[in-house]
Short mmCIF file of C-alpha atoms in Angstrom, two decimals:
data_model
loop_
_atom_site.label_atom_id
_atom_site.label_comp_id
_atom_site.label_asym_id
_atom_site.label_seq_id
_atom_site.Cartn_x
_atom_site.Cartn_y
_atom_site.Cartn_z
CA UNK A 1 64.91 -93.81 -127.20
CA UNK A 2 66.86 -95.57 -124.50
CA UNK A 3 69.94 -93.53 -125.34
CA UNK A 4 67.98 -90.31 -124.68
CA UNK A 5 67.02 -91.53 -121.22
CA UNK A 6 70.68 -92.33 -120.51
CA UNK A 7 71.75 -88.86 -121.66
CA UNK A 8 69.08 -87.12 -119.57
CA UNK A 9 70.01 -89.18 -116.51
CA UNK A 10 73.67 -88.28 -117.04
CA UNK A 11 72.86 -84.56 -117.29
CA UNK A 12 70.56 -84.67 -114.28
CA UNK A 13 72.71 -86.78 -111.96
CA UNK A 14 76.26 -85.90 -113.01
CA UNK A 15 75.92 -82.19 -113.95
CA UNK A 16 72.75 -80.49 -112.70
CA UNK A 17 72.92 -82.31 -109.36
CA UNK A 18 76.51 -81.15 -108.71
CA UNK A 19 76.50 -77.63 -107.20
CA UNK A 20 79.87 -76.58 -108.67
CA UNK A 21 78.88 -77.54 -112.23
CA UNK A 22 75.44 -75.96 -111.79
CA UNK A 23 76.91 -72.64 -110.64
CA UNK A 24 79.32 -72.73 -113.59
CA UNK A 25 76.45 -73.35 -116.01
CA UNK A 26 74.33 -70.57 -114.52
CA UNK A 27 77.23 -68.13 -114.85
CA UNK A 28 77.86 -69.17 -118.44
CA UNK A 29 74.17 -68.78 -119.34
CA UNK A 30 74.11 -65.30 -117.75
CA UNK A 31 77.17 -64.25 -119.74
CA UNK A 32 75.65 -65.62 -122.94
CA UNK A 33 72.48 -63.63 -122.24
CA UNK A 34 74.65 -60.52 -122.08
CA UNK A 35 76.20 -61.51 -125.45
CA UNK A 36 79.72 -61.81 -124.08
CA UNK A 37 82.45 -63.37 -126.30
CA UNK A 38 82.68 -67.17 -126.25
CA UNK A 39 86.06 -67.07 -124.49
CA UNK A 40 84.58 -64.99 -121.67
CA UNK A 41 81.60 -67.36 -121.38
CA UNK A 42 83.76 -70.49 -121.15
CA UNK A 43 86.33 -68.91 -118.83
CA UNK A 44 83.70 -67.36 -116.58
CA UNK A 45 81.78 -70.63 -116.25
CA UNK A 46 84.89 -72.66 -115.45
CA UNK A 47 86.16 -70.07 -112.98
CA UNK A 48 82.84 -69.98 -111.13
CA UNK A 49 82.81 -73.80 -110.90
CA UNK A 50 86.39 -73.89 -109.60
CA UNK A 51 85.57 -71.19 -107.07
CA UNK A 52 82.81 -73.39 -105.70
CA UNK A 53 85.23 -76.32 -105.41
CA UNK A 54 87.72 -74.06 -103.59
CA UNK A 55 84.92 -73.13 -101.19
CA UNK A 56 84.39 -76.82 -100.44
CA UNK A 57 88.10 -77.37 -99.83
CA UNK A 58 88.15 -74.52 -97.32
CA UNK A 59 85.10 -75.98 -95.61
CA UNK A 60 87.03 -79.19 -94.98
CA UNK A 61 89.82 -77.27 -93.23
CA UNK A 62 87.37 -75.29 -91.11
CA UNK A 63 85.32 -78.34 -90.16
CA UNK A 64 88.47 -80.19 -89.10
CA UNK A 65 89.35 -77.20 -86.89
CA UNK A 66 85.87 -76.79 -85.38
CA UNK A 67 85.31 -80.45 -84.50
CA UNK A 68 87.87 -80.63 -81.64
CA UNK A 69 86.63 -77.31 -80.25
CA UNK A 70 83.04 -78.52 -80.27
CA UNK A 71 84.04 -81.76 -78.54
CA UNK A 72 86.06 -79.82 -75.96
CA UNK A 73 83.20 -77.41 -75.19
CA UNK A 74 80.75 -80.29 -74.90
CA UNK A 75 83.17 -82.10 -72.59
CA UNK A 76 83.77 -79.25 -70.14
CA UNK A 77 80.34 -77.53 -70.21
CA UNK A 78 77.93 -80.24 -71.29
CA UNK A 79 76.48 -77.78 -73.87
CA UNK A 80 76.87 -77.41 -77.62
CA UNK A 81 79.22 -74.57 -78.63
CA UNK A 82 78.53 -72.92 -81.99
CA UNK A 83 80.49 -70.28 -83.91
CA UNK A 84 78.28 -68.37 -86.38
CA UNK A 85 80.14 -67.90 -89.67
CA UNK A 86 78.09 -67.67 -92.85
CA UNK A 87 80.85 -68.87 -95.15
CA UNK A 88 81.54 -71.92 -93.01
CA UNK A 89 77.94 -73.11 -92.57
CA UNK A 90 77.27 -72.47 -96.28
CA UNK A 91 80.28 -74.53 -97.30
CA UNK A 92 79.23 -77.36 -94.97
CA UNK A 93 75.58 -77.33 -96.05
CA UNK A 94 76.24 -76.96 -99.78
CA UNK A 95 77.29 -80.61 -100.07
CA UNK A 96 73.71 -81.75 -99.36
CA UNK A 97 71.64 -78.72 -100.32
CA UNK A 98 73.85 -77.08 -102.97
CA UNK A 99 71.86 -78.12 -106.04
CA UNK A 100 68.50 -77.11 -104.54
CA UNK A 101 69.87 -73.77 -103.38
CA UNK A 102 71.29 -73.07 -106.87
CA UNK A 103 67.79 -73.34 -108.36
CA UNK A 104 66.40 -71.18 -105.52
CA UNK A 105 69.11 -68.61 -106.23
CA UNK A 106 68.35 -68.27 -109.93
CA UNK A 107 64.55 -68.26 -109.60
CA UNK A 108 64.76 -65.96 -106.56
CA UNK A 109 66.78 -63.46 -108.59
CA UNK A 110 64.05 -63.46 -111.26
CA UNK A 111 61.36 -63.00 -108.59
CA UNK A 112 63.31 -60.01 -107.22
CA UNK A 113 63.37 -58.46 -110.71
CA UNK A 114 59.59 -58.86 -110.99
CA UNK A 115 58.99 -57.13 -107.62
CA UNK A 116 61.48 -54.37 -108.50
CA UNK A 117 59.77 -53.86 -111.86
CA UNK A 118 56.14 -53.80 -110.73
CA UNK A 119 56.11 -52.51 -107.09
CA UNK A 120 57.43 -49.33 -105.40
CA UNK A 121 60.42 -51.37 -104.17
CA UNK A 122 62.90 -50.33 -106.88
CA UNK A 123 65.96 -52.10 -105.47
CA UNK A 124 68.36 -54.56 -107.10
CA UNK A 125 70.14 -56.66 -104.47
CA UNK A 126 73.68 -57.22 -105.75
CA UNK A 127 75.53 -58.71 -102.77
CA UNK A 128 76.10 -62.06 -104.37
CA UNK A 129 77.47 -63.99 -101.40
CA UNK A 130 74.47 -63.02 -99.26
CA UNK A 131 72.15 -64.18 -102.04
CA UNK A 132 73.97 -67.52 -101.92
CA UNK A 133 73.78 -67.68 -98.09
CA UNK A 134 70.06 -66.85 -97.97
CA UNK A 135 69.23 -69.28 -100.80
CA UNK A 136 71.00 -72.05 -98.92
CA UNK A 137 69.38 -71.16 -95.59
CA UNK A 138 65.90 -71.20 -97.15
CA UNK A 139 66.68 -74.51 -98.88
CA UNK A 140 67.67 -76.05 -95.55
CA UNK A 141 64.71 -74.87 -93.44
CA UNK A 142 62.16 -75.58 -96.19
CA UNK A 143 63.61 -79.05 -96.80
CA UNK A 144 63.45 -79.76 -93.06
CA UNK A 145 59.78 -78.70 -93.10
CA UNK A 146 58.54 -80.11 -96.44
CA UNK A 147 60.83 -83.15 -96.72
CA UNK A 148 63.46 -84.09 -99.29
CA UNK A 149 60.90 -85.70 -101.60
CA UNK A 150 59.27 -82.28 -102.26
CA UNK A 151 62.40 -80.53 -103.51
CA UNK A 152 60.41 -78.90 -106.37
CA UNK A 153 58.17 -77.22 -103.77
CA UNK A 154 61.24 -76.13 -101.79
CA UNK A 155 62.59 -74.44 -104.94
CA UNK A 156 59.32 -72.59 -105.73
CA UNK A 157 58.59 -71.37 -102.17
CA UNK A 158 62.28 -70.65 -101.53
CA UNK A 159 62.55 -68.52 -104.69
CA UNK A 160 59.49 -66.49 -103.66
CA UNK A 161 60.85 -65.89 -100.15
CA UNK A 162 64.34 -65.05 -101.46
CA UNK A 163 63.02 -62.58 -104.03
CA UNK A 164 60.86 -60.87 -101.39
CA UNK A 165 63.58 -60.42 -98.76
CA UNK A 166 65.97 -58.97 -101.37
CA UNK A 167 63.66 -56.03 -102.16
CA UNK A 168 62.08 -55.60 -98.72
CA UNK A 169 65.14 -55.09 -96.50
CA UNK A 170 66.81 -52.38 -98.66
CA UNK A 171 63.54 -50.39 -98.49
CA UNK A 172 63.38 -50.55 -94.68
CA UNK A 173 67.02 -49.40 -94.36
CA UNK A 174 66.87 -46.63 -96.97
CA UNK A 175 66.20 -43.63 -94.62
CA UNK A 176 69.41 -44.44 -92.69
CA UNK A 177 71.33 -45.03 -95.92
CA UNK A 178 70.25 -41.60 -97.18
CA UNK A 179 71.42 -40.08 -93.89
CA UNK A 180 74.82 -41.81 -94.10
CA UNK A 181 75.59 -41.29 -97.80
CA UNK A 182 73.88 -37.93 -98.23
CA UNK A 183 71.86 -38.98 -101.29
CA UNK A 184 69.35 -41.55 -102.56
CA UNK A 185 71.44 -43.30 -105.20
CA UNK A 186 72.53 -46.50 -103.40
CA UNK A 187 70.85 -48.87 -100.93
CA UNK A 188 71.88 -51.45 -98.33
CA UNK A 189 72.09 -54.97 -99.73
CA UNK A 190 73.22 -57.01 -96.73
CA UNK A 191 71.32 -59.45 -94.53
CA UNK A 192 72.49 -57.82 -91.33
CA UNK A 193 69.97 -55.04 -92.03
CA UNK A 194 67.72 -55.68 -89.00
CA UNK A 195 70.78 -55.13 -86.79
CA UNK A 196 71.68 -51.91 -88.63
CA UNK A 197 68.17 -50.51 -88.27
CA UNK A 198 68.17 -51.43 -84.57
CA UNK A 199 71.57 -49.74 -84.21
CA UNK A 200 70.32 -46.61 -85.96
CA UNK A 201 67.22 -46.50 -83.72
CA UNK A 202 69.30 -47.11 -80.57
CA UNK A 203 71.68 -44.36 -81.58
CA UNK A 204 68.81 -41.94 -82.14
CA UNK A 205 67.45 -42.66 -78.65
CA UNK A 206 70.73 -42.56 -76.70
CA UNK A 207 73.00 -40.13 -78.57
CA UNK A 208 70.88 -37.04 -79.00
CA UNK A 209 73.77 -34.66 -78.21
CA UNK A 210 76.77 -36.85 -79.00
CA UNK A 211 79.37 -35.72 -81.54
CA UNK A 212 80.53 -37.85 -84.48
CA UNK A 213 82.99 -40.70 -84.02
CA UNK A 214 85.11 -39.21 -86.80
CA UNK A 215 86.32 -36.46 -84.45
CA UNK A 216 88.19 -39.13 -82.38
CA UNK A 217 91.89 -39.97 -82.93
CA UNK A 218 92.48 -43.75 -82.41
CA UNK A 219 95.98 -45.26 -81.72
CA UNK A 220 97.60 -47.01 -84.70
CA UNK A 221 98.10 -50.11 -82.51
CA UNK A 222 94.44 -51.07 -83.00
CA UNK A 223 94.54 -50.82 -86.79
CA UNK A 224 95.24 -54.58 -87.18
CA UNK A 225 91.69 -55.27 -86.00
CA UNK A 226 90.42 -53.87 -89.31
CA UNK A 227 91.95 -56.89 -91.10
CA UNK A 228 89.17 -59.49 -90.91
CA UNK A 229 91.54 -62.45 -91.49
CA UNK A 230 93.79 -61.43 -88.57
CA UNK A 231 90.79 -60.63 -86.37
CA UNK A 232 89.20 -64.01 -87.16
CA UNK A 233 92.34 -65.99 -86.33
CA UNK A 234 92.88 -63.94 -83.16
CA UNK A 235 89.35 -64.57 -81.95
CA UNK A 236 89.71 -68.30 -82.48
CA UNK A 237 93.03 -68.32 -80.61
CA UNK A 238 91.32 -66.64 -77.64
CA UNK A 239 88.37 -69.06 -77.74
CA UNK A 240 90.60 -72.11 -78.09
CA UNK A 241 92.89 -70.95 -75.26
CA UNK A 242 89.97 -70.35 -72.89
CA UNK A 243 88.50 -73.82 -73.39
CA UNK A 244 91.89 -75.59 -73.61
CA UNK A 245 92.93 -74.18 -70.22
CA UNK A 246 89.45 -74.84 -68.80
CA UNK A 247 89.63 -78.41 -70.07
CA UNK A 248 93.14 -78.97 -68.64
CA UNK A 249 91.91 -77.80 -65.24
CA UNK A 250 88.55 -79.63 -65.19
CA UNK A 251 89.20 -82.76 -67.29
CA UNK A 252 92.91 -82.94 -68.20
CA UNK A 253 92.91 -86.44 -69.73
CA UNK A 254 89.89 -85.75 -71.97
CA UNK A 255 91.27 -82.36 -73.03
CA UNK A 256 94.64 -83.86 -74.02
CA UNK A 257 92.90 -86.68 -75.90
CA UNK A 258 90.60 -84.31 -77.81
CA UNK A 259 93.32 -81.86 -78.83
CA UNK A 260 96.02 -84.49 -79.31
CA UNK A 261 98.65 -83.28 -76.80
CA UNK A 262 100.90 -85.47 -74.64
CA UNK A 263 101.13 -82.89 -71.85
CA UNK A 264 99.65 -79.53 -70.91
CA UNK A 265 102.08 -77.50 -73.03
CA UNK A 266 101.58 -79.66 -76.11
CA UNK A 267 97.80 -79.49 -75.64
CA UNK A 268 97.87 -75.69 -75.49
CA UNK A 269 99.97 -75.47 -78.65
CA UNK A 270 97.74 -78.02 -80.40
CA UNK A 271 94.79 -75.76 -79.65
CA UNK A 272 96.76 -72.75 -80.92
CA UNK A 273 97.49 -74.60 -84.20
CA UNK A 274 93.84 -75.58 -84.61
CA UNK A 275 92.81 -71.95 -84.13
CA UNK A 276 95.19 -70.79 -86.87
CA UNK A 277 93.91 -73.58 -89.12
CA UNK A 278 90.43 -72.10 -88.70
CA UNK A 279 91.74 -68.74 -89.94
CA UNK A 280 93.39 -70.48 -92.90
CA UNK A 281 90.18 -72.33 -93.76
CA UNK A 282 88.11 -69.13 -93.63
CA UNK A 283 90.65 -67.39 -95.89
CA UNK A 284 90.38 -70.24 -98.43
CA UNK A 285 86.58 -70.10 -98.28
CA UNK A 286 86.58 -66.33 -98.80
CA UNK A 287 88.85 -66.75 -101.81
CA UNK A 288 86.46 -69.34 -103.24
CA UNK A 289 83.46 -67.07 -102.62
CA UNK A 290 85.19 -64.12 -104.28
CA UNK A 291 86.12 -66.30 -107.27
CA UNK A 292 82.52 -67.42 -107.75
CA UNK A 293 81.06 -63.95 -107.28
CA UNK A 294 83.62 -62.29 -109.52
CA UNK A 295 81.98 -64.10 -112.43
CA UNK A 296 78.41 -64.63 -111.20
CA UNK A 297 77.54 -61.09 -110.03
CA UNK A 298 78.45 -59.25 -113.27
CA UNK A 299 76.25 -61.68 -115.19
CA UNK A 300 73.32 -61.03 -112.83
CA UNK A 301 73.96 -57.27 -112.67
CA UNK A 302 73.93 -56.84 -116.44
CA UNK A 303 70.60 -58.65 -116.73
CA UNK A 304 69.07 -56.62 -113.88
CA UNK A 305 70.04 -53.28 -115.39
CA UNK A 306 68.27 -54.20 -118.61
CA UNK A 307 65.04 -55.27 -116.88
CA UNK A 308 64.69 -52.49 -114.23
CA UNK A 309 66.49 -49.37 -115.48
CA UNK A 310 66.93 -46.67 -112.85
CA UNK A 311 66.56 -48.93 -109.83
CA UNK A 312 68.84 -48.36 -106.83
CA UNK A 313 71.65 -50.94 -106.49
CA UNK A 314 71.64 -52.54 -103.01
CA UNK A 315 75.30 -53.10 -102.12
CA UNK A 316 77.40 -54.90 -99.50
CA UNK A 317 77.89 -53.40 -96.01
CA UNK A 318 81.51 -52.21 -96.57
CA UNK A 319 80.05 -49.58 -98.90
CA UNK A 320 79.26 -47.48 -95.79
CA UNK A 321 82.59 -48.05 -94.00
CA UNK A 322 84.37 -45.04 -95.63
CA UNK A 323 81.67 -42.70 -94.27
CA UNK A 324 82.71 -43.41 -90.62
CA UNK A 325 85.93 -45.49 -90.22
CA UNK A 326 86.11 -44.79 -86.48
CA UNK A 327 82.47 -45.78 -86.16
CA UNK A 328 83.36 -49.12 -87.77
CA UNK A 329 86.03 -49.82 -85.13
CA UNK A 330 83.79 -48.75 -82.23
CA UNK A 331 80.87 -50.78 -83.57
CA UNK A 332 83.05 -53.85 -84.03
CA UNK A 333 84.46 -53.73 -80.47
CA UNK A 334 81.10 -53.04 -78.78
CA UNK A 335 79.35 -55.66 -80.92
CA UNK A 336 81.91 -58.20 -79.73
CA UNK A 337 81.28 -57.04 -76.14
CA UNK A 338 77.54 -57.46 -76.68
CA UNK A 339 78.19 -60.98 -77.96
CA UNK A 340 80.22 -61.87 -74.86
CA UNK A 341 77.59 -60.49 -72.47
CA UNK A 342 74.80 -62.34 -74.28
CA UNK A 343 76.91 -65.52 -74.28
CA UNK A 344 77.04 -65.22 -70.50
CA UNK A 345 73.25 -64.79 -70.34
CA UNK A 346 72.74 -67.88 -72.50
CA UNK A 347 75.21 -69.94 -70.46
CA UNK A 348 73.70 -68.95 -67.09
CA UNK A 349 70.00 -68.77 -67.97
CA UNK A 350 68.81 -69.58 -71.51
CA UNK A 351 70.81 -72.79 -71.99
CA UNK A 352 69.60 -74.44 -68.78
CA UNK A 353 66.04 -73.12 -69.19
CA UNK A 354 65.42 -73.45 -72.93
CA UNK A 355 68.31 -75.56 -74.20
CA UNK A 356 69.73 -72.82 -76.47
CA UNK A 357 73.23 -73.51 -77.78
CA UNK A 358 76.20 -71.44 -76.63
CA UNK A 359 76.85 -68.95 -79.45
CA UNK A 360 80.54 -68.07 -79.31
CA UNK A 361 81.54 -64.67 -80.74
CA UNK A 362 82.51 -65.14 -84.39
CA UNK A 363 84.80 -62.37 -85.57
CA UNK A 364 83.57 -62.33 -89.17
CA UNK A 365 79.94 -61.38 -88.38
CA UNK A 366 80.97 -59.08 -85.51
CA UNK A 367 83.50 -57.29 -87.72
CA UNK A 368 81.21 -56.68 -90.69
CA UNK A 369 77.81 -56.29 -89.02
CA UNK A 370 79.24 -54.66 -85.89
CA UNK A 371 81.17 -52.21 -88.06
CA UNK A 372 78.06 -51.46 -90.07
CA UNK A 373 76.01 -51.02 -86.91
CA UNK A 374 78.63 -48.55 -85.68
CA UNK A 375 78.21 -46.48 -88.84
CA UNK A 376 74.40 -46.53 -88.58
CA UNK A 377 74.52 -45.69 -84.86
CA UNK A 378 76.97 -42.87 -85.46
CA UNK A 379 74.73 -41.38 -88.15
CA UNK A 380 71.91 -40.83 -85.66
CA UNK A 381 73.69 -40.75 -82.29
CA UNK A 382 77.39 -39.96 -82.74
CA UNK A 383 79.91 -41.69 -80.45
CA UNK A 384 77.28 -42.92 -77.98
CA UNK A 385 75.08 -44.10 -80.82
CA UNK A 386 77.94 -46.05 -82.44
CA UNK A 387 78.80 -47.76 -79.14
CA UNK A 388 75.21 -48.55 -78.16
CA UNK A 389 74.26 -49.53 -81.71
CA UNK A 390 77.20 -51.92 -81.97
CA UNK A 391 76.33 -53.47 -78.61
CA UNK A 392 72.69 -53.95 -79.61
CA UNK A 393 73.82 -55.61 -82.83
CA UNK A 394 76.07 -57.94 -80.82
CA UNK A 395 73.14 -59.01 -78.67
CA UNK A 396 70.95 -59.58 -81.73
CA UNK A 397 73.48 -61.68 -83.67
CA UNK A 398 74.07 -63.86 -80.61
CA UNK A 399 70.44 -64.53 -79.65
CA UNK A 400 69.01 -65.02 -83.15
CA UNK A 401 71.52 -67.69 -84.32
CA UNK A 402 70.76 -69.68 -81.16
CA UNK A 403 67.05 -69.61 -81.97
CA UNK A 404 67.69 -70.34 -85.65
CA UNK A 405 69.45 -73.59 -84.75
CA UNK A 406 66.11 -74.97 -83.58
CA UNK A 407 64.79 -75.06 -87.18
CA UNK A 408 67.93 -76.20 -89.02
CA UNK A 409 67.44 -79.92 -88.45
CA UNK A 410 70.61 -82.04 -88.42
CA UNK A 411 72.61 -79.07 -89.75
CA UNK A 412 72.12 -77.49 -86.34
CA UNK A 413 74.70 -79.90 -84.92
CA UNK A 414 77.57 -78.87 -87.23
CA UNK A 415 79.18 -76.42 -84.72
CA UNK A 416 78.51 -73.42 -86.97
CA UNK A 417 75.45 -71.48 -88.16
CA UNK A 418 74.36 -68.38 -90.05
CA UNK A 419 75.53 -65.30 -88.18
CA UNK A 420 73.77 -62.13 -89.40
CA UNK A 421 70.50 -60.73 -88.07
CA UNK A 422 68.24 -61.28 -91.08
CA UNK A 423 69.27 -64.90 -91.42
CA UNK A 424 68.21 -65.34 -87.80
CA UNK A 425 64.75 -63.77 -87.77
CA UNK A 426 63.78 -64.66 -91.34
CA UNK A 427 65.07 -68.22 -91.18
CA UNK A 428 63.32 -68.78 -87.86
CA UNK A 429 59.97 -67.41 -89.09
CA UNK A 430 60.11 -69.48 -92.27
CA UNK A 431 61.20 -72.57 -90.34
CA UNK A 432 58.35 -72.20 -87.84
CA UNK A 433 55.86 -71.63 -90.69
CA UNK A 434 56.64 -74.99 -92.30
CA UNK A 435 56.70 -77.12 -89.16
CA UNK A 436 53.08 -78.24 -89.59
CA UNK A 437 51.28 -79.88 -92.55
CA UNK A 438 52.74 -79.04 -95.99
CA UNK A 439 49.68 -77.14 -97.22
CA UNK A 440 49.58 -74.96 -94.11
CA UNK A 441 53.32 -74.34 -94.45
CA UNK A 442 52.94 -73.14 -98.04
CA UNK A 443 50.06 -70.81 -97.10
CA UNK A 444 51.95 -69.34 -94.13
CA UNK A 445 55.04 -68.79 -96.29
CA UNK A 446 52.98 -66.95 -98.92
CA UNK A 447 51.29 -64.93 -96.15
CA UNK A 448 54.69 -63.97 -94.70
CA UNK A 449 55.92 -62.85 -98.12
CA UNK A 450 52.73 -60.87 -98.77
CA UNK A 451 52.82 -59.06 -95.42
CA UNK A 452 56.48 -58.10 -95.92
CA UNK A 453 55.91 -56.74 -99.44
CA UNK A 454 52.86 -54.70 -98.37
CA UNK A 455 54.60 -53.31 -95.27
CA UNK A 456 57.75 -52.39 -97.21
CA UNK A 457 55.74 -50.80 -100.02
CA UNK A 458 53.80 -48.63 -97.54
CA UNK A 459 57.07 -47.70 -95.78
CA UNK A 460 58.66 -46.83 -99.13
CA UNK A 461 55.80 -44.58 -100.24
CA UNK A 462 54.94 -42.90 -96.93
CA UNK A 463 58.36 -42.69 -95.28
CA UNK A 464 61.23 -43.04 -97.75
CA UNK A 465 59.70 -41.13 -100.65
CA UNK A 466 58.52 -38.32 -98.32
CA UNK A 467 62.12 -37.75 -97.19
CA UNK A 468 62.05 -38.69 -93.48
CA UNK A 469 65.57 -38.36 -92.05
CA UNK A 470 66.37 -40.20 -88.78
CA UNK A 471 68.23 -38.12 -86.16
CA UNK A 472 67.23 -34.76 -87.65
CA UNK A 473 66.77 -33.14 -84.18
CA UNK A 474 70.35 -34.09 -83.18
CA UNK A 475 71.67 -32.59 -86.41
CA UNK A 476 69.84 -29.33 -85.66
CA UNK A 477 71.15 -29.27 -82.06
CA UNK A 478 74.77 -29.82 -83.14
CA UNK A 479 74.45 -27.19 -85.88
CA UNK A 480 73.15 -24.64 -83.37
CA UNK A 481 75.97 -25.52 -80.95
CA UNK A 482 78.63 -25.11 -83.60
CA UNK A 483 77.13 -21.82 -84.68
CA UNK A 484 77.15 -20.57 -81.08
CA UNK A 485 80.81 -21.65 -80.62
CA UNK A 486 81.91 -20.00 -83.88
#
């Protein structure tokens, strides 16, 4: 039977332990379960595996771009500078935690189906890249807490926590989604949901008489900011220029050595090139993510529809962008402003006092979550609500990633981190729960999952199902005003 041991070792070490092959196999199995033709199964599996390899290639480009910036920030400020970008930190972390997170992803999806089938939380989370991000985040924090030798326990607890968060957050956001979309057919499936709910609540408080953002006419000159690739590269150019100039003034020799310039002009242009390389790397990563998800999500979606018929699909944040395009732009700009203000607070107070890292504004999370916050804020508070909601979101996605870094172990020193609100609060809670003895960590994780499911179920039954609509008083006021003006 020695040959059988050799075969099993080969499968375990050379296939199931390689994230790209594992993702390809999972996709192929999902397509086979849906009885797709053999050509579709083989092609889908290979394409998903290649997409994962593309993601890794993009991570190399991004890491090479971030390293000089991190060294430069550390040189001139003495503090660690971090840019939250989910795709980047996922690509970096997947090399070590990719196999574990793949098992967490698959089992977590099955756990979500069980909760959707047997609790009031009838939601199917279909935003594949956020499933991947959250599975990897949970794998990292649980491995830091439990240790690498207990990877089987990391998979089991991680799957439970992933399945729970995927049905809980859509339920909490559903009243605002009903207000935005006008019906109850789709839900929010994005892990920036805590920021969206905060934006909706802030809008309801501050914009009680404010008109909708969609009555504003914006200049065409700002339309380029809606392209996330351009906005990402532009933000990095600004960040690189600030620290390159700062470095040339404070420590010219170190700045030129770090960026590789012979004089001030060459150093500036070297920083400019590194910033564009970051944009290129993010574009490659996004292409890899889309390639993986283009095959993986349909396989998961088909299975989910068969198990929980009639459940609401929880979709990615851009699903709400068409309902308030101007709100997206306002939310993006004010979220970025909130990130800058909070960065100043961290630099002046929280870094010296608590040692929190400097969270630099990452355009990808500010564009998508800030835009979404603008839509949620506009739904309950019009123009003021969109602006305040976006700002609140910017504060949240700057503070929470700084706190999250404290539970990420060695990964916290990779100059990037998870950027959206739910990654911050959920990852931090889970990480803190598993800091003590293993048994206590498991019990606290189960307790956290139980509390969330009970709270969301009560909210679903007593709030969502009874038809509560946030911002109803503002709607009535504006309707009366329009009637009086008519």
